[in-house]
mmCIF file of C-alpha atoms in Angstrom:
data_model
loop_
_atom_site.group_PDB
_atom_site.id
_atom_site.type_symbol
_atom_site.label_atom_id
_atom_site.label_comp_id
_atom_site.label_asym_id
_atom_site.label_seq_id
_atom_site.Cartn_x
_atom_site.Cartn_y
_atom_site.Cartn_z
ATOM 1 C CA MET A 1 0.000 0.000 0.000
ATOM 2 C CA ILE A 2 2.719 2.499 0.977
ATOM 3 C CA PRO A 3 4.914 1.795 -2.107
ATOM 4 C CA PHE A 4 1.881 2.399 -4.307
ATOM 5 C CA VAL A 5 1.301 5.786 -2.641
ATOM 6 C CA PHE A 6 4.940 6.763 -3.169
ATOM 7 C CA ASP A 7 4.765 5.650 -6.801
ATOM 8 C CA SER A 8 1.649 7.761 -7.293
ATOM 9 C CA PHE A 9 3.315 10.830 -5.799
ATOM 10 C CA ASP A 10 6.375 10.268 -7.986
ATOM 11 C CA TRP A 11 4.148 9.978 -11.079
ATOM 12 C CA VAL A 12 2.315 13.205 -10.207
ATOM 13 C CA TYR A 13 5.604 15.022 -9.557
ATOM 14 C CA ILE A 14 7.138 13.823 -12.835
ATOM 15 C CA TYR A 15 3.917 14.631 -14.739
ATOM 16 C CA GLN A 16 3.760 18.178 -13.352
ATOM 17 C CA TYR A 17 7.487 18.688 -14.017
ATOM 18 C CA LYS A 18 7.178 17.591 -17.668
ATOM 19 C CA LEU A 19 3.985 19.605 -18.112
ATOM 20 C CA ALA A 20 5.701 22.730 -16.721
ATOM 21 C CA SER A 21 8.683 22.200 -19.040
ATOM 22 C CA TRP A 22 6.361 21.727 -22.034
ATOM 23 C CA ILE A 23 4.422 24.915 -21.208
ATOM 24 C CA LYS A 24 7.700 26.838 -20.809
ATOM 25 C CA GLU A 25 8.897 25.657 -24.223
ATOM 26 C CA LEU A 26 5.537 26.499 -25.798
ATOM 27 C CA TRP A 27 5.604 29.951 -24.152
ATOM 28 C CA ASN A 28 9.133 30.567 -25.494
ATOM 29 C CA GLU A 29 8.052 29.527 -28.997
ATOM 30 C CA THR A 30 5.081 31.918 -28.801
ATOM 31 C CA GLY A 31 7.308 34.747 -27.584
ATOM 32 C CA LYS A 32 9.672 34.337 -30.547
ATOM 33 C CA SER A 33 6.895 34.776 -33.111
#
């Protein structure tokens, strides 16, 4: 049960991190145009 909770938190953290990086890249691309 505990390992599953940790895995879920890790997945959420990684998902948010990648989403933030993707938004930053998209924002930079929009700023260039």
